[in-house]
Short mmCIF file of C-alpha atoms (C1' of nucleotides) in Angstrom, two decimals:
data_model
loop_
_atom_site.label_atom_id
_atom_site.label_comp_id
_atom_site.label_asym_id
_atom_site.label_seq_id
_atom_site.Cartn_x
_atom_site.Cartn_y
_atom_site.Cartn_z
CA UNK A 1 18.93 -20.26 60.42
CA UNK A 2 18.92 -17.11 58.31
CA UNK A 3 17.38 -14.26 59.06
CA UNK A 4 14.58 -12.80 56.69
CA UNK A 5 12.79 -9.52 57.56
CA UNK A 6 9.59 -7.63 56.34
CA UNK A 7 9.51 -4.29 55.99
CA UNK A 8 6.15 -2.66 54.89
CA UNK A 9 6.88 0.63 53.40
CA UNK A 10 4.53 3.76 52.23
CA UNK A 11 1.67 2.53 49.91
CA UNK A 12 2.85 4.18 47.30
CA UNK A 13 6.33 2.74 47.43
CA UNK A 14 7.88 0.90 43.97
CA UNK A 15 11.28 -0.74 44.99
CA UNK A 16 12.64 -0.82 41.06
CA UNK A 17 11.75 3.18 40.66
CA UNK A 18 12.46 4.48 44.28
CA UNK A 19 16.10 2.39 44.51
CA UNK A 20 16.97 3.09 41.47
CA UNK A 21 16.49 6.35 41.91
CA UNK A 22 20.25 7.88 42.45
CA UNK A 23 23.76 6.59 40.82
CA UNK A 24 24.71 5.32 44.28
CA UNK A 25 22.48 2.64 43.74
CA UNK A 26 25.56 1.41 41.73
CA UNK A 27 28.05 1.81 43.98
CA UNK A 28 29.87 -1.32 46.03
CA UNK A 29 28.57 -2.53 48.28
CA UNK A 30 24.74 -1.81 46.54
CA UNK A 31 23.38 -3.96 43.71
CA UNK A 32 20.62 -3.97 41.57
CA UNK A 33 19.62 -7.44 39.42
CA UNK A 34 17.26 -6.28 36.73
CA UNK A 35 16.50 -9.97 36.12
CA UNK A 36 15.18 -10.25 39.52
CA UNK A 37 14.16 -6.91 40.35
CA UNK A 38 15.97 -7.35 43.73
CA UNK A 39 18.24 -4.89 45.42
CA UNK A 40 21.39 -6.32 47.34
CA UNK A 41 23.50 -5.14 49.73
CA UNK A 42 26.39 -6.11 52.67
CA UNK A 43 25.34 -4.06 56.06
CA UNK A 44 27.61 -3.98 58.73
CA UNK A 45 26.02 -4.94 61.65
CA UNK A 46 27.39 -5.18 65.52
CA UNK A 47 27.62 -9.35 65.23
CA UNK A 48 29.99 -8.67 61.76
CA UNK A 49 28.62 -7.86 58.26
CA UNK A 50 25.37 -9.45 56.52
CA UNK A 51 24.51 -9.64 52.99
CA UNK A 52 20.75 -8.86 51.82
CA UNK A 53 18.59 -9.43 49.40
CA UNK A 54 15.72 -7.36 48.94
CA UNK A 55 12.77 -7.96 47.26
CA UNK A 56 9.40 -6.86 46.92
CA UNK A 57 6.21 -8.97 46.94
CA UNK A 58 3.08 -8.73 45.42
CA UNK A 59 1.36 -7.40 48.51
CA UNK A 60 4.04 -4.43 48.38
CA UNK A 61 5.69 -5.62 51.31
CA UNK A 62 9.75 -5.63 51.18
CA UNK A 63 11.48 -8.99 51.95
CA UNK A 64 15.01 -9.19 53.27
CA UNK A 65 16.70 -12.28 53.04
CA UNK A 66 20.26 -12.34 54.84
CA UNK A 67 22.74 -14.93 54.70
CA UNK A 68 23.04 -15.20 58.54
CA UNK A 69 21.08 -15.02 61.19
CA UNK A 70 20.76 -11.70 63.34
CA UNK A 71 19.67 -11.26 66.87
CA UNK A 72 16.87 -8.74 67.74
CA UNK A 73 19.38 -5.79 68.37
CA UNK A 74 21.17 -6.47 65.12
CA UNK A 75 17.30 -6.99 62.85
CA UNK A 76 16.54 -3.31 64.77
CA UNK A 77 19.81 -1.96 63.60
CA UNK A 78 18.98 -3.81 59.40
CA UNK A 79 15.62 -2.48 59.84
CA UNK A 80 17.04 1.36 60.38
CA UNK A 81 19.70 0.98 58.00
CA UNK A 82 16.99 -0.48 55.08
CA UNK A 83 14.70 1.86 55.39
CA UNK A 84 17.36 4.63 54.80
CA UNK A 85 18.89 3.44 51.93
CA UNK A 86 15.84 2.29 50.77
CA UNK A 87 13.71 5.77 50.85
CA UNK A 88 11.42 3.86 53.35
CA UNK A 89 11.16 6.24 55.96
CA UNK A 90 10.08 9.24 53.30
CA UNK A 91 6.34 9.34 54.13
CA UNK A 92 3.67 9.11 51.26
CA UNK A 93 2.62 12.31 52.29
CA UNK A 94 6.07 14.25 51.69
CA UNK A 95 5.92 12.53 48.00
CA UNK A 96 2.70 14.07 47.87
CA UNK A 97 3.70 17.58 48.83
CA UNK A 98 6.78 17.52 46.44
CA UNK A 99 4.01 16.46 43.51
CA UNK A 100 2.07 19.27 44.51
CA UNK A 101 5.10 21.67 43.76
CA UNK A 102 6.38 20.24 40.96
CA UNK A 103 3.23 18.12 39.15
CA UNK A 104 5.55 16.82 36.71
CA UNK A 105 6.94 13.87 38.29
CA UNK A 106 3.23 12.76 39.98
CA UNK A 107 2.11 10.35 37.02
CA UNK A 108 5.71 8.43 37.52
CA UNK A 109 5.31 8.61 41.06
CA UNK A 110 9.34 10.13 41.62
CA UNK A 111 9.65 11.66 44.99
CA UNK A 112 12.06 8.93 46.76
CA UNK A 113 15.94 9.37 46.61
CA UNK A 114 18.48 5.96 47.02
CA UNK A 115 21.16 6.83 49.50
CA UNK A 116 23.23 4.77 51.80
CA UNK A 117 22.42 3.20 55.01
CA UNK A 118 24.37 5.88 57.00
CA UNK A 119 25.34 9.44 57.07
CA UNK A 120 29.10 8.41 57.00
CA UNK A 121 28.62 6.70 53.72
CA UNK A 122 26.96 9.42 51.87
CA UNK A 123 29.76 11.82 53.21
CA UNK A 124 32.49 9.00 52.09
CA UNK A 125 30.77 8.19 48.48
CA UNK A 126 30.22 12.27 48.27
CA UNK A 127 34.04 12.63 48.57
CA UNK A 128 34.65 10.38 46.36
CA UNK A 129 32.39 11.57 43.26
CA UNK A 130 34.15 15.03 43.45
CA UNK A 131 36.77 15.83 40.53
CA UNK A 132 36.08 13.02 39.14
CA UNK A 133 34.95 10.47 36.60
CA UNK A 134 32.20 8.21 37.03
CA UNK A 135 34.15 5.11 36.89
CA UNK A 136 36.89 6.18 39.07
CA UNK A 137 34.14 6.76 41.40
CA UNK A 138 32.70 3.23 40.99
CA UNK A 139 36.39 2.25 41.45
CA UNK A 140 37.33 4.25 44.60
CA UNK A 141 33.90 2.65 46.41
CA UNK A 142 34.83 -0.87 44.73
CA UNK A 143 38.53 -1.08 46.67
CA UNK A 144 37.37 1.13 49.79
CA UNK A 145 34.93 -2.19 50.31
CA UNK A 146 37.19 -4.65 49.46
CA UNK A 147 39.90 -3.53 51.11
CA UNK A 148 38.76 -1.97 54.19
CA UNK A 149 35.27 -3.61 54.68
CA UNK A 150 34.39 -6.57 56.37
CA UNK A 151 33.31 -9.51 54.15
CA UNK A 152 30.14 -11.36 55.14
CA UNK A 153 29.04 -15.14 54.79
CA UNK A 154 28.49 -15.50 51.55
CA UNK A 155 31.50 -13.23 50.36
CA UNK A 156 30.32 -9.83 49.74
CA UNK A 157 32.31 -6.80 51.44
CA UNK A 158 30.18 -4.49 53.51
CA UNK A 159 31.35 -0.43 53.33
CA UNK A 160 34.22 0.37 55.31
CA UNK A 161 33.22 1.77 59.18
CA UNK A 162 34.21 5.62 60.36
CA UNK A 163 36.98 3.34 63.19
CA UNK A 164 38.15 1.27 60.53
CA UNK A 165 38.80 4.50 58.09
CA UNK A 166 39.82 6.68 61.41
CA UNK A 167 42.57 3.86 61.82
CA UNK A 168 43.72 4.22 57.75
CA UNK A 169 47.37 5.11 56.89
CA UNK A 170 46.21 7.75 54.30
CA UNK A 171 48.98 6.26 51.89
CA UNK A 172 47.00 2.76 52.01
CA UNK A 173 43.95 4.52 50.99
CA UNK A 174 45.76 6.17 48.27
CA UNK A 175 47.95 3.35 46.48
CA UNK A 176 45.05 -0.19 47.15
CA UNK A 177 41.81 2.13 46.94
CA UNK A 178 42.23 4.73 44.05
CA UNK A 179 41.20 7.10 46.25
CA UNK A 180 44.02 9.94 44.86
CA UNK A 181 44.74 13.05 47.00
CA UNK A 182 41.51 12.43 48.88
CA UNK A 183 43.24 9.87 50.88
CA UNK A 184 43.68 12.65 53.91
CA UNK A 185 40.35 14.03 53.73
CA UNK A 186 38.69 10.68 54.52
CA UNK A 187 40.64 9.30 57.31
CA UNK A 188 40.26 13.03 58.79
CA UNK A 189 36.65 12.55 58.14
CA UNK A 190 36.13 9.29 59.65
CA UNK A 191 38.00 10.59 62.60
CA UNK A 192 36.13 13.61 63.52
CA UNK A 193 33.20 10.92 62.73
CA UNK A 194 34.70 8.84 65.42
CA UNK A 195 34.69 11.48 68.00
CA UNK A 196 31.71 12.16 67.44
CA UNK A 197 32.10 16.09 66.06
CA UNK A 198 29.24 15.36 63.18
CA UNK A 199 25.94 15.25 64.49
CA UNK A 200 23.74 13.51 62.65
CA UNK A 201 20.67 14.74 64.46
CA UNK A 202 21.20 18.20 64.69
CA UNK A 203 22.25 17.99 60.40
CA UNK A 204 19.12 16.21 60.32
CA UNK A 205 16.90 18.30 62.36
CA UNK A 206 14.08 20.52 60.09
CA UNK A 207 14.50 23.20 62.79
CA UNK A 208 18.50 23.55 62.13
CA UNK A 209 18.85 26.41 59.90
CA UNK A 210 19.89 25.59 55.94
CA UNK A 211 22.68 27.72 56.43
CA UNK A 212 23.48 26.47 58.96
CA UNK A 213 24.13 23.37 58.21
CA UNK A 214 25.92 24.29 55.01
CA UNK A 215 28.63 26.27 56.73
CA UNK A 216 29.02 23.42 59.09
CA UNK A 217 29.62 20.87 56.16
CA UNK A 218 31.93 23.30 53.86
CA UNK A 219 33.91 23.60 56.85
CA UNK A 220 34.45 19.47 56.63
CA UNK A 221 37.61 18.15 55.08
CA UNK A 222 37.06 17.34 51.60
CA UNK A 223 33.56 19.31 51.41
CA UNK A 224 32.93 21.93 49.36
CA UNK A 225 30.05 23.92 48.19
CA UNK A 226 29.07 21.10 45.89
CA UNK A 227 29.83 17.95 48.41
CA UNK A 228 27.77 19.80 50.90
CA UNK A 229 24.78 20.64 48.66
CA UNK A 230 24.39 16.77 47.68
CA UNK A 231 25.17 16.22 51.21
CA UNK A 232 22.16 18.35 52.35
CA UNK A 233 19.50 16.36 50.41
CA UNK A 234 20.77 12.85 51.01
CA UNK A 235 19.78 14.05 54.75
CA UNK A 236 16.37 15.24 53.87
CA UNK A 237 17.04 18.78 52.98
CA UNK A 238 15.70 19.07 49.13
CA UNK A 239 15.66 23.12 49.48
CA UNK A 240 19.07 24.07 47.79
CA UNK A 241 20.75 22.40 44.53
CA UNK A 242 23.97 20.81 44.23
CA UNK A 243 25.96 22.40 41.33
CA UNK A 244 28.60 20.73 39.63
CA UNK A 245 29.50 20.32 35.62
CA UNK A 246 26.57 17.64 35.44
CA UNK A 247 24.62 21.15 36.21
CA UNK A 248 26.13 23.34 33.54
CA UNK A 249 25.83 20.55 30.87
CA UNK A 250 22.46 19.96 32.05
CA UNK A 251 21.43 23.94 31.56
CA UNK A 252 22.60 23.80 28.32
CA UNK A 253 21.65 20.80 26.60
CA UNK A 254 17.86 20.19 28.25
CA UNK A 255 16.75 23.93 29.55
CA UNK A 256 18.63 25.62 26.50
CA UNK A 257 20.63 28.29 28.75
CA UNK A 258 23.24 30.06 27.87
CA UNK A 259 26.40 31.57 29.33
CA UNK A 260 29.54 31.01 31.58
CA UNK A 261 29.48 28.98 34.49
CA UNK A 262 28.51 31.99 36.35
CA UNK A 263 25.61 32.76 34.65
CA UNK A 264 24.23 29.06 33.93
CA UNK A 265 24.69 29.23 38.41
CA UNK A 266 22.16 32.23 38.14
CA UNK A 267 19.92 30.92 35.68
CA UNK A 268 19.52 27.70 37.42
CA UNK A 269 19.01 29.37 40.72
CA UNK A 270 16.05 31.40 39.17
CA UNK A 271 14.19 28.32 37.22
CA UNK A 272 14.68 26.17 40.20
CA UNK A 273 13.25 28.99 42.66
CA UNK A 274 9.72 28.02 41.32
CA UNK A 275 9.97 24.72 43.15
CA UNK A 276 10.87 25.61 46.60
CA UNK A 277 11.47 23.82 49.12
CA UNK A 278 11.73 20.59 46.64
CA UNK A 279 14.03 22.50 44.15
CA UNK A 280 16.73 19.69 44.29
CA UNK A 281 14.04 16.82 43.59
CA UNK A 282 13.06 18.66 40.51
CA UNK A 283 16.35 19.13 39.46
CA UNK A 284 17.26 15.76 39.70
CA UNK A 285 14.37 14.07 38.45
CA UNK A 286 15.19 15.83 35.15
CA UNK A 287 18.41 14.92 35.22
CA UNK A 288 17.80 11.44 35.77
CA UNK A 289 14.76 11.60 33.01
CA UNK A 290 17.93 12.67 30.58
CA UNK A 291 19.37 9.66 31.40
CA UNK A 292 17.19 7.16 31.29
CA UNK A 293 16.30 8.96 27.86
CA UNK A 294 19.56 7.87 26.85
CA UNK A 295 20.33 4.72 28.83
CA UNK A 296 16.45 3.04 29.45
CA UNK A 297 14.86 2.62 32.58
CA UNK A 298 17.41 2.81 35.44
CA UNK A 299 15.78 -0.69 36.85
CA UNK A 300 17.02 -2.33 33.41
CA UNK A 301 20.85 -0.96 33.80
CA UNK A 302 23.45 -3.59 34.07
CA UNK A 303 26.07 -2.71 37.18
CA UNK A 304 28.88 -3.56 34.68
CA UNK A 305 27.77 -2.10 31.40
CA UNK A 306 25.36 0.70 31.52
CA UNK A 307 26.63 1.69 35.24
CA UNK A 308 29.51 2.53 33.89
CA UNK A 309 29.05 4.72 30.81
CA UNK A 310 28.08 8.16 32.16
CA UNK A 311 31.30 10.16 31.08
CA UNK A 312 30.72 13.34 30.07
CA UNK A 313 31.98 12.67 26.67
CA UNK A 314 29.24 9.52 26.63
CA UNK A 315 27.00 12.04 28.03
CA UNK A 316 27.73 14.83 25.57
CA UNK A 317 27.50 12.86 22.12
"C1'" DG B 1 36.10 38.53 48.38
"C1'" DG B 2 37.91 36.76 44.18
"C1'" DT B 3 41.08 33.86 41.57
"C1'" DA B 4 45.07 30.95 39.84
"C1'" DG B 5 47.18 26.77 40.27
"C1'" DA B 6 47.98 22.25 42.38
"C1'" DC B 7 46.07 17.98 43.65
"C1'" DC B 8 45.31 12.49 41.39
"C1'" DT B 9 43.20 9.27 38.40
"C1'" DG B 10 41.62 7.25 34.34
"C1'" DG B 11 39.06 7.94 29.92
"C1'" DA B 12 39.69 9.76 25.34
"C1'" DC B 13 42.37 10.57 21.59
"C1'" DG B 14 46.22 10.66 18.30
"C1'" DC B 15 49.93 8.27 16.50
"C1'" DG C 1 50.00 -0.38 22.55
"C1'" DC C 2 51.86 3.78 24.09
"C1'" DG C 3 52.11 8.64 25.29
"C1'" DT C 4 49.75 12.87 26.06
"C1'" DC C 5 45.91 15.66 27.20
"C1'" DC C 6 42.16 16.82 29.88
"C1'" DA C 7 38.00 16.69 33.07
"C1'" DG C 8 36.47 16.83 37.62
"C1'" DG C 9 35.61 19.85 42.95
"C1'" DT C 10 38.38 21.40 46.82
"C1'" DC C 11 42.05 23.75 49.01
"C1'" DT C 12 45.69 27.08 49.62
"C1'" DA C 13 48.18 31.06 48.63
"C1'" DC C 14 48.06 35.32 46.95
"C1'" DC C 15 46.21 39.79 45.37
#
DNA sequence: GGTAGACCTGGACGC
DNA sequence: GCGTCCAGGTCTACC
């Protein structure tokens, strides 16, 4: 018998605005069905990997169907997983505090950020967003499930574990997943993964220093400045930005700046100063406001159509 | 500490 | 349809 699960997040939780909240939302293995307005995904669970549908009912409670059944250990280990990728476990109260600093966003309700169901995935997907395209991107995830995930019941891959990428030839990475000159950087990743040289709850931990942190991540294979910045708020840490060209074009086009690179990093530093500790929830809230601008509501975008369009020469007409 | 150039892929563009 | 150019962030070597 399958399993379903309830999970009853924050009162003020929307499924359609908080998952599709981030572009990893439409990344393999995630899916959105705007017809529906359900969220799918493949976990990979100790028993194998299990596909879920998510859905949210009238009562606000969040419904996972799976296509097997799980034991208890396996429906604790869904249950953490969901409620990370999900934005679950961000309390009502730290919404609340980020509309306080930055009142724009409290009408819409923004505060919640997609990410994956683990750590390791953000780091992989991060890695694989850097230098370039969108669609290669979409690609690189696409192939790094298909051909190093496990497939579940019903068919769907889940994401590749840090022992199955630790056990990679970097070569197979690079010629059946896309994945380019990155191919080293991963399996090194998943490796130090493996032996357990990231720690998730110290990165995680408020009392860590920033700085700390950052060092520790630049100092990652495949990490730089702006991998470890997006890295730092899909754990929770909203207090620096993550600069990239999306930034520049951003500064120019919606805040009207002006400048080189250089200067545009200033500038941005300065206007997002005002919002503290919540500067990179601003910042991307007005980002993702540009797009939706452009594109609609991100709950409305197809996987296979809109998903795909944000090149910066899409981006810039 | 700052910077130039290589890395790899795929979209955009010109023919 | 084909060939060429270029965008994209990190890393290394060099000054």
């Amino acid at each position: 018998m399958p399993t379903t699960l309830t999970i009853t997040p924050p009162g003020d939780y929307v499924l359609a605005r908080d998952f599709c909240s981030y572009g990893y939302f439409l990344l393999e293995p995630n899916h959105w069905e705007p017809e529906t307005g359900s969220a799918g995904r493949v976990l990979h669970l100790e028993g194998g990997a299990a596909a879920a549908v998510i859905d949210q009912r009238p009562s606000g409670q969040l419904r996972a169907r799976f296509d097997r059944s799980l034991d208890r250990s396996e429906q604790g280990e869904a249950r953490r997983q969901l409620s990370r990728m999900l934005g679950v476990d961000v309390p009502r109260s730290e919404v609340e505090a980020f509309h306080r600093a930055d009142p724009r966003w409290k009408k819409s309700g923004r505060g919640r950020l997609c990410r994956s169901p683990t750590l390791f995935e953000d780091m992989i997907k991060t890695v694989t967003s850097c230098n370039v395209a969108w669609p290669s991107t979409i690609t690189m995830n696409r192939r790094l499930c298909e051909v190093m995930g496990k497939r579940s019941p019903s068919g769907g891959y889940a994401f590749p574990t840090p022992r199955r990428l630790a056990r990679a030839k970097p070569m197979t990475l690079r010629s059946r997943c896309r994945v380019g000159y990155r191919d080293a950087r991963i399996v090194e990743l998943a490796k130090l993964y493996v032996k357990g040289r990231i720690d998730e709850a110290w990165l995680s931990d408020p009392a860590t220093p920033g700085d700390d942190v950052f060092r520790f991540l630049t100092s990652l294979p495949g990490i730089g400045p702006y991998a470890a910045g997006n890295i730092m708020q899909l754990l929770g840490r909203y207090d620096r930005l993550a600069i990239d060209t999306e930034s520049f074009r951003h500064a120019r086009v919606v805040l009207g700046m002006d400048g080189t690179d250089a200067q545009l990093s200033k500038q941005l530093a300065e206007y997002y100063d005002a919002f503290g500790d919540h500067r990179f929830r601003s910042y991307w809230f007005e980002l993702w406001d540009f797009y939706e601008s452009r594109k609609g509501p991100a709950h409305t975008w197809e996987k296979h159509t809109t998903g795909t369009t944000f090149t910066a020469s899409q981006l810039n007409k």
